[in-house]
Tab-separated table of C-alpha atoms in Angstrom:
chain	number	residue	atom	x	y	z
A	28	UNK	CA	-130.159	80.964	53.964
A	29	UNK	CA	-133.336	81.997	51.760
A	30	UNK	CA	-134.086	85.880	51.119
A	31	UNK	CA	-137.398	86.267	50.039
A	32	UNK	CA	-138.248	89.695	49.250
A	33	UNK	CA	-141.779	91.991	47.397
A	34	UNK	CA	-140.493	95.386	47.140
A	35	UNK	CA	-142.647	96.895	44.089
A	36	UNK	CA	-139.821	98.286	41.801
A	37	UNK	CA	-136.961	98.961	44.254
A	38	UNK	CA	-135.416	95.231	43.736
A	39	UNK	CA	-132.256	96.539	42.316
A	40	UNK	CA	-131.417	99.444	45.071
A	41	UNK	CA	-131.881	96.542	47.479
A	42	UNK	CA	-129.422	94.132	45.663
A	43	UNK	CA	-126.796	97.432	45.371
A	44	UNK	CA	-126.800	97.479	49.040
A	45	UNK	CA	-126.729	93.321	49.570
A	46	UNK	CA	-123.438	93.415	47.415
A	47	UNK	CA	-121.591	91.680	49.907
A	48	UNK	CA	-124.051	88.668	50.789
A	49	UNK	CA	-124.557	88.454	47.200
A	50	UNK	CA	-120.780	87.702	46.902
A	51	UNK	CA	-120.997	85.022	49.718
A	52	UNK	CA	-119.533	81.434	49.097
A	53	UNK	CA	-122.261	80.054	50.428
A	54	UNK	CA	-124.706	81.920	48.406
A	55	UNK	CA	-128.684	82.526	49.832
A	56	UNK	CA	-131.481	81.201	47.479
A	57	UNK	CA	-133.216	84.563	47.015
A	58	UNK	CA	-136.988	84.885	46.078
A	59	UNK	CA	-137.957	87.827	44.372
A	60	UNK	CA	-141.233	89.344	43.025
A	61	UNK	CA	-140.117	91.294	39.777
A	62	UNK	CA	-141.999	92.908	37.745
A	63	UNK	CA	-141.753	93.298	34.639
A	64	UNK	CA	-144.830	95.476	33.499
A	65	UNK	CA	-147.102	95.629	36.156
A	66	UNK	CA	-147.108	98.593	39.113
A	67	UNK	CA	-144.729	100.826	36.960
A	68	UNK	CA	-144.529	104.370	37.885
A	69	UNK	CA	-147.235	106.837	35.596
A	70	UNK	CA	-145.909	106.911	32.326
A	71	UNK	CA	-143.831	103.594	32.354
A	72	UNK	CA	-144.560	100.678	30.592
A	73	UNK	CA	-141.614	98.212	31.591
A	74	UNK	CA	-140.033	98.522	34.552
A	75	UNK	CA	-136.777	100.373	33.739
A	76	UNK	CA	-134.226	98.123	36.192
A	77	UNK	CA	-135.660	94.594	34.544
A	78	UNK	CA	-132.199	93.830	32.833
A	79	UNK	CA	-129.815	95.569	35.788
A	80	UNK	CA	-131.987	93.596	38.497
A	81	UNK	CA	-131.351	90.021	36.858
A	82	UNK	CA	-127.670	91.489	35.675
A	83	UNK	CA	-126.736	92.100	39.292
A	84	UNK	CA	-127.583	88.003	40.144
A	85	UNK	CA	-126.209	86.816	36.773
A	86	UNK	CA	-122.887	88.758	37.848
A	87	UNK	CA	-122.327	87.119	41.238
A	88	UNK	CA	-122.794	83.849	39.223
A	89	UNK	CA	-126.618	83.329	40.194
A	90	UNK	CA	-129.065	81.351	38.153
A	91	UNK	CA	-132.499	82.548	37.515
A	92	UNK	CA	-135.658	80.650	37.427
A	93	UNK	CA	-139.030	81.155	37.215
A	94	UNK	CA	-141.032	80.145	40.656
A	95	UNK	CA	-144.228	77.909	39.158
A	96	UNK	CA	-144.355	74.156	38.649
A	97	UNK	CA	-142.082	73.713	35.623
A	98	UNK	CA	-139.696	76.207	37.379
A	99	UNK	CA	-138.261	77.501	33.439
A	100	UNK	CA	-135.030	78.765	33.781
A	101	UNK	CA	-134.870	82.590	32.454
A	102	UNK	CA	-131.594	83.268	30.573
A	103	UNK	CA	-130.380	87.513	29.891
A	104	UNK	CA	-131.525	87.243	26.449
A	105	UNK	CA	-135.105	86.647	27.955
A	106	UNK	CA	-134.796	89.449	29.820
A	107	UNK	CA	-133.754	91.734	27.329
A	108	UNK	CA	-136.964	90.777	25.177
A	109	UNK	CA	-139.335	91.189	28.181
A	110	UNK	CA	-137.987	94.706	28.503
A	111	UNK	CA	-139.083	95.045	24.812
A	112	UNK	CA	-142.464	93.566	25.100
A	113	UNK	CA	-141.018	90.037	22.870
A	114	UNK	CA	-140.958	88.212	25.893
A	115	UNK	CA	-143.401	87.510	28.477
A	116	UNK	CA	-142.766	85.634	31.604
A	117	UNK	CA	-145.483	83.070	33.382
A	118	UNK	CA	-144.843	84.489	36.615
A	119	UNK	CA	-143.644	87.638	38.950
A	120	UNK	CA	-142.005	85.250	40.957
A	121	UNK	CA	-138.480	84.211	40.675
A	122	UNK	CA	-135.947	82.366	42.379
A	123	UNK	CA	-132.165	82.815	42.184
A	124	UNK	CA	-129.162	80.519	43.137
Protein backbone atom coordinates (compact mmCIF):
# COMPACT_ATOMS: atom_id res chain seq x y z
CA UNK A 1 0.00 0.00 0.00
CA UNK A 2 1.53 3.63 -0.68
CA UNK A 3 -0.07 6.81 1.17
CA UNK A 4 0.92 9.74 -0.47
CA UNK A 5 -0.29 12.75 1.14
CA UNK A 6 0.28 17.30 0.72
CA UNK A 7 -1.56 18.60 3.58
CA UNK A 8 0.29 22.11 4.26
CA UNK A 9 1.10 21.80 8.06
CA UNK A 10 -1.57 19.37 9.32
CA UNK A 11 0.81 16.14 8.64
CA UNK A 12 0.92 15.24 12.23
CA UNK A 13 -3.06 15.50 13.13
CA UNK A 14 -3.35 13.18 10.14
CA UNK A 15 -0.74 10.59 11.41
CA UNK A 16 -2.63 10.91 15.18
CA UNK A 17 -5.66 9.67 13.52
CA UNK A 18 -3.74 6.84 11.09
CA UNK A 19 -2.36 5.34 14.46
CA UNK A 20 -3.59 2.10 13.69
CA UNK A 21 -2.37 1.64 9.92
CA UNK A 22 0.74 3.11 11.09
CA UNK A 23 1.04 0.10 13.50
CA UNK A 24 0.27 -2.40 10.61
CA UNK A 25 2.67 -5.45 10.00
CA UNK A 26 2.63 -4.87 6.72
CA UNK A 27 3.47 -1.29 6.92
CA UNK A 28 2.35 1.38 3.78
CA UNK A 29 5.30 3.33 2.16
CA UNK A 30 3.95 6.80 2.96
CA UNK A 31 4.91 9.97 0.89
CA UNK A 32 4.73 13.07 2.57
CA UNK A 33 5.30 16.78 1.69
CA UNK A 34 6.74 18.35 5.01
CA UNK A 35 7.68 21.38 5.48
CA UNK A 36 9.97 22.53 7.29
CA UNK A 37 9.98 26.44 6.80
CA UNK A 38 7.94 27.20 4.06
CA UNK A 39 3.84 28.02 4.30
CA UNK A 40 4.10 28.50 8.17
CA UNK A 41 1.32 30.25 9.79
CA UNK A 42 2.06 34.48 10.26
CA UNK A 43 4.57 34.74 12.73
CA UNK A 44 6.22 31.20 12.40
CA UNK A 45 9.38 30.50 11.13
CA UNK A 46 9.67 26.56 11.42
CA UNK A 47 6.92 24.61 11.35
CA UNK A 48 6.21 23.77 15.03
CA UNK A 49 5.23 19.73 14.50
CA UNK A 50 8.71 19.11 12.34
CA UNK A 51 10.21 16.80 15.16
CA UNK A 52 6.57 15.19 16.43
CA UNK A 53 5.68 14.54 12.59
CA UNK A 54 8.99 12.43 11.87
CA UNK A 55 8.76 11.18 15.80
CA UNK A 56 5.36 9.65 15.14
CA UNK A 57 7.07 7.39 11.94
CA UNK A 58 10.36 6.86 13.82
CA UNK A 59 8.05 5.38 16.72
CA UNK A 60 6.15 2.78 14.68
CA UNK A 61 9.70 1.77 13.51
CA UNK A 62 9.58 3.78 10.08
CA UNK A 63 12.61 4.97 8.22
CA UNK A 64 12.79 8.34 6.73
CA UNK A 65 14.25 9.40 3.51
CA UNK A 66 14.47 12.15 1.50
CA UNK A 67 12.43 11.72 -2.04
CA UNK A 68 15.23 13.08 -4.82
CA UNK A 69 17.79 11.01 -6.69
CA UNK A 70 20.29 10.19 -3.94
CA UNK A 71 17.21 9.47 -1.71
CA UNK A 72 19.56 10.64 1.80
CA UNK A 73 18.24 9.05 4.61
CA UNK A 74 17.15 11.79 7.39
CA UNK A 75 17.98 10.57 10.94
CA UNK A 76 16.01 12.61 14.39
CA UNK A 77 19.09 14.44 15.01
CA UNK A 78 18.55 16.05 11.47
CA UNK A 79 15.41 16.93 12.34
CA UNK A 80 16.05 18.49 15.45
CA UNK A 81 18.67 20.89 13.65
CA UNK A 82 16.21 21.76 10.82
CA UNK A 83 13.82 22.90 13.52
CA UNK A 84 16.76 25.16 14.62
CA UNK A 85 17.70 26.51 11.29
CA UNK A 86 21.38 24.07 11.44
CA UNK A 87 19.93 21.84 9.12
CA UNK A 88 18.46 22.21 5.83
CA UNK A 89 16.90 19.51 3.83
CA UNK A 90 17.16 19.19 -0.28
CA UNK A 91 13.65 18.51 -0.55
CA UNK A 92 9.84 18.82 0.93
CA UNK A 93 9.39 15.48 -0.12
CA UNK A 94 9.86 12.47 1.95
CA UNK A 95 9.26 8.95 1.96
CA UNK A 96 8.79 6.65 4.97
CA UNK A 97 9.01 2.79 5.42
Amino acid sequence: MLIIADIDVAELEMLQGAQKTLARKNKPIWILEITSTNHQPQGISVNPNLIKTFNWFYRFGYSAKELSKNGRQIKSKDVENASIGHFTFKTQTFIFR
